[in-house]
XYZ file of C-alpha atoms in Angstrom:
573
model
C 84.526 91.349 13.712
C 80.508 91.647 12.884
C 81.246 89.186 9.914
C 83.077 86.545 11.966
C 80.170 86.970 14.562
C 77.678 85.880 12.229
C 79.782 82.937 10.628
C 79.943 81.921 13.846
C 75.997 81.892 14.786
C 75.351 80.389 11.578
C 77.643 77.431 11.851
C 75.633 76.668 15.532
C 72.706 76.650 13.422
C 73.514 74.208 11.244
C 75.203 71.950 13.869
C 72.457 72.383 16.677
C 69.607 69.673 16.890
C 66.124 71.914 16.236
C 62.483 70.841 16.734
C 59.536 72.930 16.744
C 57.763 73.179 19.610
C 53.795 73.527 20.804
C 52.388 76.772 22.658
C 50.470 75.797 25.848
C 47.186 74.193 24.475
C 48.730 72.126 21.777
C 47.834 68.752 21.946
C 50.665 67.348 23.735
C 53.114 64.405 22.320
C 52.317 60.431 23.638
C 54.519 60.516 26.516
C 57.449 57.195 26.687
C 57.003 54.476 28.333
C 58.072 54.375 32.404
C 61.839 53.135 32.165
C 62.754 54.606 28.730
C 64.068 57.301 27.518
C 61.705 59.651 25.364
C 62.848 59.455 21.405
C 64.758 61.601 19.885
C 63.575 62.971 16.339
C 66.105 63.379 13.821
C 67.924 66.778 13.518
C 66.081 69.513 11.511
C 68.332 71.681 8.886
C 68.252 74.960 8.887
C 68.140 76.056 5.268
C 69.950 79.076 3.535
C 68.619 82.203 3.010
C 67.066 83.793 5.817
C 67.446 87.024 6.322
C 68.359 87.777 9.984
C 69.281 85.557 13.172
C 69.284 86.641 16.718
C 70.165 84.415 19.851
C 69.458 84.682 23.526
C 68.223 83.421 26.768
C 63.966 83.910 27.813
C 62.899 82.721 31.371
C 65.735 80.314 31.571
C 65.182 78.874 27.809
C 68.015 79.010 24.897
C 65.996 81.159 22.362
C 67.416 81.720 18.650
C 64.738 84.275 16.503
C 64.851 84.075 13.157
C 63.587 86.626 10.852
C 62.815 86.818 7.141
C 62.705 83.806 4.357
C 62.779 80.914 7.581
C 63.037 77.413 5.777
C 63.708 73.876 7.955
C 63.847 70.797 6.515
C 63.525 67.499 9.016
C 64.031 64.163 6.747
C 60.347 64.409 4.337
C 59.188 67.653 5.696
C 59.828 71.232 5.020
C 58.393 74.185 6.918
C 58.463 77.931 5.394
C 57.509 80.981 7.643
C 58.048 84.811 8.095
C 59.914 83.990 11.377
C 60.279 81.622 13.411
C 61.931 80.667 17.434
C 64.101 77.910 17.810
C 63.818 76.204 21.359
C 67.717 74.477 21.553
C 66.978 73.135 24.922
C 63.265 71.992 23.936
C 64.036 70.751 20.759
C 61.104 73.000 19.382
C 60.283 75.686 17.015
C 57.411 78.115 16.820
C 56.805 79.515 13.625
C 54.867 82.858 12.474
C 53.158 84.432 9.573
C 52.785 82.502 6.087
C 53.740 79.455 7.976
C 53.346 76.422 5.642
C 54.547 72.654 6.049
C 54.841 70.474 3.133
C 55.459 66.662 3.498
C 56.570 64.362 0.407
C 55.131 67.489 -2.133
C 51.993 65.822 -2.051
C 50.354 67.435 1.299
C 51.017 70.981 1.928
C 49.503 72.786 5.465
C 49.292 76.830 5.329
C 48.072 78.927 8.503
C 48.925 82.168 10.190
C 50.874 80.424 13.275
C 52.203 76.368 14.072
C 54.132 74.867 16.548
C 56.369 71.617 16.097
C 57.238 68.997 18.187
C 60.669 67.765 16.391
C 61.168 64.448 18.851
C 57.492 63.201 18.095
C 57.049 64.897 14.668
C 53.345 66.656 15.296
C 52.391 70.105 14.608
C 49.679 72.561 15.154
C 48.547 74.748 13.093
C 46.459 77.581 14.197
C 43.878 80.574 12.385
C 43.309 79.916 8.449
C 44.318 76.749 8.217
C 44.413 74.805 4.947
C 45.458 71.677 4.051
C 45.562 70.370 0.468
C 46.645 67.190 -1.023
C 46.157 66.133 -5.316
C 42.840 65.475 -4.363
C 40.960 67.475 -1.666
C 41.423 70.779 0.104
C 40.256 71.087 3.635
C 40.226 74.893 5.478
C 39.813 75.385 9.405
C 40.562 77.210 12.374
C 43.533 74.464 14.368
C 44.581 71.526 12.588
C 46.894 69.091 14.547
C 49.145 66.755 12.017
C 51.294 63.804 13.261
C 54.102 63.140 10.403
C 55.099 60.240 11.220
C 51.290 58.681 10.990
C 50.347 61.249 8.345
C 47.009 62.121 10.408
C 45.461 65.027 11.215
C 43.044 66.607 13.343
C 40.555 69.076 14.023
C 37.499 69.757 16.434
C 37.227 73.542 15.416
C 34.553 72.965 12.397
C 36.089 72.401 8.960
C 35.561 72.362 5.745
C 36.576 70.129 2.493
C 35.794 70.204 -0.781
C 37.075 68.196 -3.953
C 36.156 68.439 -7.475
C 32.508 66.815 -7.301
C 31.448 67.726 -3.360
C 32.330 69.587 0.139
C 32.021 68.358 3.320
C 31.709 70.332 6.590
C 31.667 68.976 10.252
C 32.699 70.204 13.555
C 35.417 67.367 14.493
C 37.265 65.459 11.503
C 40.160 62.736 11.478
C 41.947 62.360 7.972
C 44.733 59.257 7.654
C 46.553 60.743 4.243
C 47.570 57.056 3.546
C 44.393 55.912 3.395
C 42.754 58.839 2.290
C 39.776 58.112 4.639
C 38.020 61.348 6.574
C 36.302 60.384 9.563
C 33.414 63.414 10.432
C 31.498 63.633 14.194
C 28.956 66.127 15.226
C 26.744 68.020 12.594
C 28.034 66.790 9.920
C 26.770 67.812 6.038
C 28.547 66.437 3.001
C 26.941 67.981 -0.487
C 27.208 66.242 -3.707
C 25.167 67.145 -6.916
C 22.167 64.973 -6.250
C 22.039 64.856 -2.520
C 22.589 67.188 0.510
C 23.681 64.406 3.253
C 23.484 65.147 7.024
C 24.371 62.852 9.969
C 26.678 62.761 12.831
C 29.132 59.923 12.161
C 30.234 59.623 8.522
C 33.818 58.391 7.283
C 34.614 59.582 3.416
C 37.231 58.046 0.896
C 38.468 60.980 -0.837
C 40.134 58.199 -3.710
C 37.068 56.161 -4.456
C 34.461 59.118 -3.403
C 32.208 56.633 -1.238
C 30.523 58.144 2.036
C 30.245 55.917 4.929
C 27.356 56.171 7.421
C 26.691 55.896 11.251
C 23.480 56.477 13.061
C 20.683 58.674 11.717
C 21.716 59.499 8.359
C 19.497 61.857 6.237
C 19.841 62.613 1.763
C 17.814 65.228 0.595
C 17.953 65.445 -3.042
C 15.406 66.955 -5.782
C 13.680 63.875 -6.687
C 13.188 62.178 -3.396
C 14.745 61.723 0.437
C 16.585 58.613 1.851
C 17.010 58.078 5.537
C 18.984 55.429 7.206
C 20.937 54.582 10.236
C 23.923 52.798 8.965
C 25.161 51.760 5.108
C 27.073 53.538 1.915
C 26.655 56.175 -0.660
C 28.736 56.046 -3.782
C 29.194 60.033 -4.926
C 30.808 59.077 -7.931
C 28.052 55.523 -9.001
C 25.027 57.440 -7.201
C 24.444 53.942 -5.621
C 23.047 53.877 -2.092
C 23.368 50.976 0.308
C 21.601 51.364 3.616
C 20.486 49.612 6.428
C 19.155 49.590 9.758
C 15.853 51.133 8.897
C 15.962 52.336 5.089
C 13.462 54.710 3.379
C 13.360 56.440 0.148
C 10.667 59.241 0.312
C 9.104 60.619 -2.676
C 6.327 63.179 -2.965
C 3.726 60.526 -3.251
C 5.429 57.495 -1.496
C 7.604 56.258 1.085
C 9.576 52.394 0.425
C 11.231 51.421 3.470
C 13.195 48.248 4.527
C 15.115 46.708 6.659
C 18.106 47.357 4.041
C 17.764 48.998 1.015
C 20.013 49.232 -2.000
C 19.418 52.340 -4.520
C 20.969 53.098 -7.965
C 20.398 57.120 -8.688
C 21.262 56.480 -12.489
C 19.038 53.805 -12.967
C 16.411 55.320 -10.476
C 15.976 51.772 -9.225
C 15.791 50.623 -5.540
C 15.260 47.463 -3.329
C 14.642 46.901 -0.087
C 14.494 43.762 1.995
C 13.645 42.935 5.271
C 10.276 44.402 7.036
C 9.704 46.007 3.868
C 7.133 48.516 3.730
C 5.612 50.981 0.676
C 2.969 53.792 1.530
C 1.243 55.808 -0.692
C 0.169 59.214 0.855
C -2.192 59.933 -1.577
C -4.794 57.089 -0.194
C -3.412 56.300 2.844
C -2.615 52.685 1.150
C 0.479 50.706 2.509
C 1.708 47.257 1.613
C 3.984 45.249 3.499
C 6.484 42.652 2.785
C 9.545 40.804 2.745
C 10.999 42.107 -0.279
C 9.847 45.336 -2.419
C 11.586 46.870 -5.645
C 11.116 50.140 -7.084
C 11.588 51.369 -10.550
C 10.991 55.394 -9.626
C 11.401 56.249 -13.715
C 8.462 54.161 -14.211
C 6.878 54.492 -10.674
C 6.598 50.818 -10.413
C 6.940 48.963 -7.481
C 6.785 45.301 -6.723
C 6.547 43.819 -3.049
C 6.512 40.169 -2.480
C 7.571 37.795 0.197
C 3.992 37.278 1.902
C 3.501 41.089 1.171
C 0.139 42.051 2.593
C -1.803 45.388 1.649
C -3.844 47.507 3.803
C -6.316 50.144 2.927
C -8.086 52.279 5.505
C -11.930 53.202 4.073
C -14.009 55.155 6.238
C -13.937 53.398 9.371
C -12.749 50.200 8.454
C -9.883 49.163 6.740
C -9.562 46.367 4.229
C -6.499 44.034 3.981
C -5.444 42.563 0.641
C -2.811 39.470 0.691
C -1.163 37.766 -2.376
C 1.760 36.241 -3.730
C 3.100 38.751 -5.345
C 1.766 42.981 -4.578
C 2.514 45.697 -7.538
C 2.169 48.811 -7.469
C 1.998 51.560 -10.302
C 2.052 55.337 -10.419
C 0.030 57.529 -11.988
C 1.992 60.765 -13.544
C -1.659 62.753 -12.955
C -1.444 64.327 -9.429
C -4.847 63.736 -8.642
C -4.532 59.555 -9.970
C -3.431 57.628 -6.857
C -2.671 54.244 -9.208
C -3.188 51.069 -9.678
C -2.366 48.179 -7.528
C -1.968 44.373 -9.001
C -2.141 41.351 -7.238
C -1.677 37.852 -8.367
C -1.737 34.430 -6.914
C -3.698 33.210 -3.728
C -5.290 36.242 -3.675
C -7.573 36.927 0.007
C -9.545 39.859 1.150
C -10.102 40.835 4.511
C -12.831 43.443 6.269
C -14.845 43.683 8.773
C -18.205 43.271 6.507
C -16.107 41.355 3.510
C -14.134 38.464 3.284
C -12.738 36.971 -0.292
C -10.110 35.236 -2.455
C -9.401 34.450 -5.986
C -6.366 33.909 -8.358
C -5.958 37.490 -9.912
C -6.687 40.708 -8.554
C -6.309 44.601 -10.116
C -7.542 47.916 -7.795
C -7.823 50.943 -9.420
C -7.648 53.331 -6.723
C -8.569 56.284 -9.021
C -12.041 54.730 -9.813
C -12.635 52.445 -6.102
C -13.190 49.704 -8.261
C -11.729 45.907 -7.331
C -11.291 43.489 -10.300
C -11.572 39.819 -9.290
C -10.324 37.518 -11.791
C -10.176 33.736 -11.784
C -12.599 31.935 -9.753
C -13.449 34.227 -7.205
C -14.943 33.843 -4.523
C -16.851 36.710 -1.941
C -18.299 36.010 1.484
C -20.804 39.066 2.698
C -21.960 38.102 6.192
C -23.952 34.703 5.950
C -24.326 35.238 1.762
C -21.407 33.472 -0.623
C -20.755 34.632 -3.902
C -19.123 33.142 -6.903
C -18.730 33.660 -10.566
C -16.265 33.502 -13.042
C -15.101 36.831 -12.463
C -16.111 39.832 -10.131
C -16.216 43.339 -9.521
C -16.470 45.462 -6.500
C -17.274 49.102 -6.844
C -16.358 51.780 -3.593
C -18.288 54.582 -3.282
C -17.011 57.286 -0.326
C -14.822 54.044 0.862
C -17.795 52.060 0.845
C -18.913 48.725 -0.994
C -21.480 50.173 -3.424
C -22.144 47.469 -5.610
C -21.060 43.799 -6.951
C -20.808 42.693 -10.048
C -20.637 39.233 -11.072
C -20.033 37.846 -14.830
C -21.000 34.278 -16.195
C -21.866 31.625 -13.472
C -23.151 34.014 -11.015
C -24.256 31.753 -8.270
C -25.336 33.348 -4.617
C -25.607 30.812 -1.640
C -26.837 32.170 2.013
C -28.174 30.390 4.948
C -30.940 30.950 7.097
C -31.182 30.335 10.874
C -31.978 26.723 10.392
C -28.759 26.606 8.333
C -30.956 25.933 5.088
C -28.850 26.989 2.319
C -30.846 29.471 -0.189
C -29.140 29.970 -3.161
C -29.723 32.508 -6.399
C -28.140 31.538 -10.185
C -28.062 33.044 -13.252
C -25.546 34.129 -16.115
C -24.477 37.590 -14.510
C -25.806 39.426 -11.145
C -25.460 42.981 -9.993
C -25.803 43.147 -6.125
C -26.551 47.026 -4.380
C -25.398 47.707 -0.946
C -26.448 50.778 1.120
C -24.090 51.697 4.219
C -21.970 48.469 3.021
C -25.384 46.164 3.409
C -27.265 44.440 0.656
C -30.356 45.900 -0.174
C -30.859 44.846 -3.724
C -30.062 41.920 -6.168
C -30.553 42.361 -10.027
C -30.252 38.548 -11.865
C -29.642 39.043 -15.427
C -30.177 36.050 -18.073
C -31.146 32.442 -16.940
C -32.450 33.253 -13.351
C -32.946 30.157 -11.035
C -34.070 30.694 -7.234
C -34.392 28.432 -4.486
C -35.436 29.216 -0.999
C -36.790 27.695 2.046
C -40.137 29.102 3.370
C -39.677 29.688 7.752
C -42.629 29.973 9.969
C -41.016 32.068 12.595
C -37.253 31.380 11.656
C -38.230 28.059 13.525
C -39.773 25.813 11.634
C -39.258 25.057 7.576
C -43.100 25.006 5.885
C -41.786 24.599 2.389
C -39.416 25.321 -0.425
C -39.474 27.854 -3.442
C -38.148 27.150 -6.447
C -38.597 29.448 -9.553
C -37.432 29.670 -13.041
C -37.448 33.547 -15.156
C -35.612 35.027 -17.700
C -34.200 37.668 -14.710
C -35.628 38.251 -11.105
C -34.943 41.032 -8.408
C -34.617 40.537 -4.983
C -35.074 42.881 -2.418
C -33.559 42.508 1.074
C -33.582 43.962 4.737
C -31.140 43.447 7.314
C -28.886 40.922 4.777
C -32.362 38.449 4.562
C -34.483 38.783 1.637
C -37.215 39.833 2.113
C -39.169 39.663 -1.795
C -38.291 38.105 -5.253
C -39.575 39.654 -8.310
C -39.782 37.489 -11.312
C -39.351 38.887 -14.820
C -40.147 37.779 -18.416
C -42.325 34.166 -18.172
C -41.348 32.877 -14.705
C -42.132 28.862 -13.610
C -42.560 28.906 -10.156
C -43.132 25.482 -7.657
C -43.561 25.456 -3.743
C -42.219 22.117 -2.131
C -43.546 21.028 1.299
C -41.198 19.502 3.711
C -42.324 15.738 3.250
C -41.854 15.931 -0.511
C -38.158 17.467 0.019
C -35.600 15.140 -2.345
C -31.696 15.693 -2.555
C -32.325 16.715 -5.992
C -34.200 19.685 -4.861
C -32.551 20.930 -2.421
C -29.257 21.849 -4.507
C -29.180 24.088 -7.713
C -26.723 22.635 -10.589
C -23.316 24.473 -9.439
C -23.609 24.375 -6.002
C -20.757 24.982 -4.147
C -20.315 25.467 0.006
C -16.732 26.889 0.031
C -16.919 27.934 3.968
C -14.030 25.752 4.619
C -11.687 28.953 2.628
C -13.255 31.531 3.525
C -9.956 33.333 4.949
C -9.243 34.894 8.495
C -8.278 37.986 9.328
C -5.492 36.148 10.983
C -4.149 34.630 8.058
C -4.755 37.839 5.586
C -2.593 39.973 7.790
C 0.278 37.342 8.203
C 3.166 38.147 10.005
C 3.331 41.707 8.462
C 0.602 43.750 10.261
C -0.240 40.898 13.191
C -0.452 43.143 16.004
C 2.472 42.679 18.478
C 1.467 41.229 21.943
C 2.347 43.065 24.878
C 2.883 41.762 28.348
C 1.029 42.166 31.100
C 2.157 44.121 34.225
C 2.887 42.308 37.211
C 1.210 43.759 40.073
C 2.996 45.139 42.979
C 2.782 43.976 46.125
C 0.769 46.585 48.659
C 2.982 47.071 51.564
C 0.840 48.095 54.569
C 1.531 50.959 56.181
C 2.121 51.936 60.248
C 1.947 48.874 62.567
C 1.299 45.511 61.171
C -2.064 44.427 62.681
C -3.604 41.073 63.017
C -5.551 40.055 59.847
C -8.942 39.724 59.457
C -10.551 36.631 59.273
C -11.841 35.781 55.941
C -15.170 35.866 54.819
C -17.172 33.500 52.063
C -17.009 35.151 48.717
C -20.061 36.251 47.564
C -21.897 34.332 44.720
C -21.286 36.127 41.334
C -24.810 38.169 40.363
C -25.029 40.060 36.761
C -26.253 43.566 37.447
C -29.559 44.731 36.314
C -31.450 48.211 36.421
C -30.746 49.520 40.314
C -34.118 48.783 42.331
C -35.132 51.937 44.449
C -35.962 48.451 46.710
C -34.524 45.449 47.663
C -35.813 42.457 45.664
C -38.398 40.326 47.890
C -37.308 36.833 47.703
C -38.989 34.458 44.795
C -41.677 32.514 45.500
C -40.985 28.125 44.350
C -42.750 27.792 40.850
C -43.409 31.739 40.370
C -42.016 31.345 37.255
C -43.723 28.645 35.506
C -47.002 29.828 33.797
């Protein structure tokens, strides 16, 4: 009688439709549509070889228990537990202990409880959840998986991990199809270059690329990247970023608008509002387009790239073609910067250009090569090439090689000028104080009575000749080794003598700060508050009647006083 009893129960088993069912606080099934009936799933199958089955009726609900060795199997999907309870009228099954789902032997679920949902084909699986597939394995608390989709879900924190990285984030999405995870909120994926943070990032567990959304930060041994959007490739080490890209190394920080960065190569570019900074010197150069060669420590901005170096209290802008910068590999070297073509200077106390330009920050000295050109308040310099030497961020001295030629004017606009075959120029507190004229020295300067009137000119001849000045006008000129000197008054003045062989009035390019800065560090204009009207308060009152505006007067010292009124023709003596 027992044995027919048990036939009997296991034949309703294998005829009976069975689902598995969700606890309260499963994530519910997509309800149908108003006017149709909710699908039906297929009928799960109730493998052999459990060990014990035991039917009843709980609150109203057809309840089979099944105990020991539980196996279903529901078209691609098997589930293996302990026990389990079958739900006839719910079409549901809650499973316990070892519980494990496997779907097409290529994902496999484990956890210490699920529920099923046999009509809509989700589960839930709750406390020590893993889920593997042939290429990641991802462990956490509740883990909701739709079959027929082949998603799943968690917000409980989880973590994966493959054969090269792991991944952890408090909410993840995985589509097994696609084999795309999508990560939100504190989210930190480690690979073995980087240590990546964010709180949007979607991750291709077949090609091993990391996508990014909103404030992304890499941390890695030889230098950070931060970003807002863009790509890292964990397998290629190639970065692609945008939406305000940086790579920070100890000694400087390349940013762009977008920036591209192979790990392997250790080779980077940026584009768009590009800017470089070296921390060292507080030197940063600006352009449309940098590249950066990190092995090397090399990098190359160009697209009206400006540079901009802040000595003492001013700060002197350098513009070219084409900016480079190299690296020292001595801690205490801040590098070398290059420029070349259409070369400009800005500062407040020095203005310049020429063709070729080197700056070795280590030494504060400025190379000017190819027809340079300095201006120095109302004094021009030229020569075939120069040399500026900083000294506590200060110009210290000027050095000028082969067709040295100094032009300044005076208040009557009388252009004095200094030759000779090379010149060293002193400054003190960024002024010129002292002029040394090596090798064919020729002078020419106007004699002022007053700085009103010209009583002569000066012309002299040496061998070499100092000059001496105060307040950027000279004051005395020492001739050297057999000087020929002749004074010109202002009726014997020819063309001839007023202009030394060379001369040169280049003015008309002396560059702006307007056009050294550019577009790149042009300040940004801001707009000017409208005023609000004043609403009067309490009752509204007749106005006033207007009165005549006073005459503008420019203060002076406060009288103790009032002025007595001027007398006609006081005032001419």
């Amino acid at each position: 009688m027992r044995l027919r009893l048990l036939v009997c129960f296991f034949f309703l088993l294998l005829t009976a439709p069975l689902a598995w069912a969700q606890r309260p606080g499963a994530q519910p099934a997509r309800p149908a549509p108003k006017g149709q009936p909710t699908p039906k799933g297929s009928k799960v199958e109730l493998l052999p070889g459990a060990r014990e089955l035991v039917g009843g009726s709980f609150n109203g609900q057809q309840i089979r228990k099944i105990i020991g060795n539980v196996s279903f199997k529901q078209d691609d999907a098997l589930l293996f537990c302990d026990s389990a309870y079958q739900y006839v009228d719910r079409n549901a099954i809650e499973a316990f202990s070892n519980v494990r789902v496997v779907q097409n032997d290529t994902i496999t679920i484990t956890g210490d409880r699920g529920t099923y949902n046999g009509d809509t084909r989700t589960a839930r699986m709750t406390g020590n959840v893993v889920m593997r597939d042939p290429r990641m394995t991802l462990t956490t608390q509740t883990l909701d998986y739709d079959l027929n989709r082949k998603t799943a879900f968690y917000s409980t924190g989880g973590h994966l991990t493959d054969p090269e990285n792991t991944l952890d984030s408090q909410r993840g999405y995985y589509n097994t199809e696609t084999q795309v995870f999508s990560f939100r909120t504190n989210v930190k994926l480690v690979t073995r270059d980087y240590t990546i943070t964010n709180d949007t990032l979607q991750y291709n567990t077949q090609s091993k690329v990391a996508y990014f959304f909103g404030p992304t930060r890499i941390v890695g041994k030889q230098g950070n990247i931060y970003a807002e959007k863009g790509t890292y490739n964990t397998r290629t080490r190639v970065s692609d970023f945008q939406r305000n890209a940086k790579i920070e190394t100890p000694n400087y920080l390349l940013g762009g608008d977008k920036l591209v960065y192979d790990e392997t190569r250790q080779y980077g570019v940026a584009t768009g509002n590009v800017s470089m900074t070296a921390k060292k010197d507080n030197v940063v150069i600006r352009g449309d387009v940098g590249r950066y060669w990190r092995g090397t420590g090399r990098a190359k901005v160009y697209g009206s790239p400006v540079m901009r170096n802040i000595t003492d209290r001013d700060t002197m802008f350098l513009a070219a073609d084409t900016l480079v910068n190299v690296e020292s590999k001595s801690e205490n070297d801040p590098g070398i910067v290059y420029a070349y073509r259409k070369v400009r200077i800005w500062r407040g106390d020095l203005q310049g250009r020429c063709d070729s330009l080197t700056y070795n920050r280590r030494d504060s000295v400025i190379y000017l090569n190819v027809n340079p050109v300095l201006w120095s308040k109302q004094n021009q310099l030229t020569a075939d090439s120069m040399e500026i030497r900083l000294r506590r961020q200060k110009i210290d001295q000027m050095r000028l090689y082969a067709n040295s030629f100094i032009i300044g004017q005076d208040t009557l606009l009388n252009f004095n000028q200094v030759k000779g075959r090379n010149m060293v120029a002193y400054f003190v507190d960024s002024k010129l104080r002292k002029v040394n004229v090596l090798g064919n020295a020729e002078s020419l300067y106007y004699a002022l009575e007053n700085d009103t009137a010209t009583t002569g000119l000066n012309k002299a001849v040496s061998a070499n000749m100092v000059m001496r000045f105060a307040n950027n006008k000279l004051q005395t000129i020492s001739f050297l080794n057999e000087p020929d000197a002749s004074f010109i008054p202002p009726h014997e003045f020819k063309p001839e003598d007023e202009k030394l062989k060379g001369f040169q009035w280049l003015i008309g390019q002396k560059p702006t700060r307007r056009q050294v800065l550019g577009k790149h560090f042009a300040p940004v204009a801001k707009a000017k508050p409208k005023k609000k009207p004043v609403k009067a308060k309490g009752k509204t009152t007749r106005p006033a009647p207007k009165k005549a505006a006073p005459k503008k007067t420019v203060p002076t010292k406060p009288a103790p006083k009032p002025a007595a009124r001027p007398v006609a023709g006081a005032a001419k003596k």
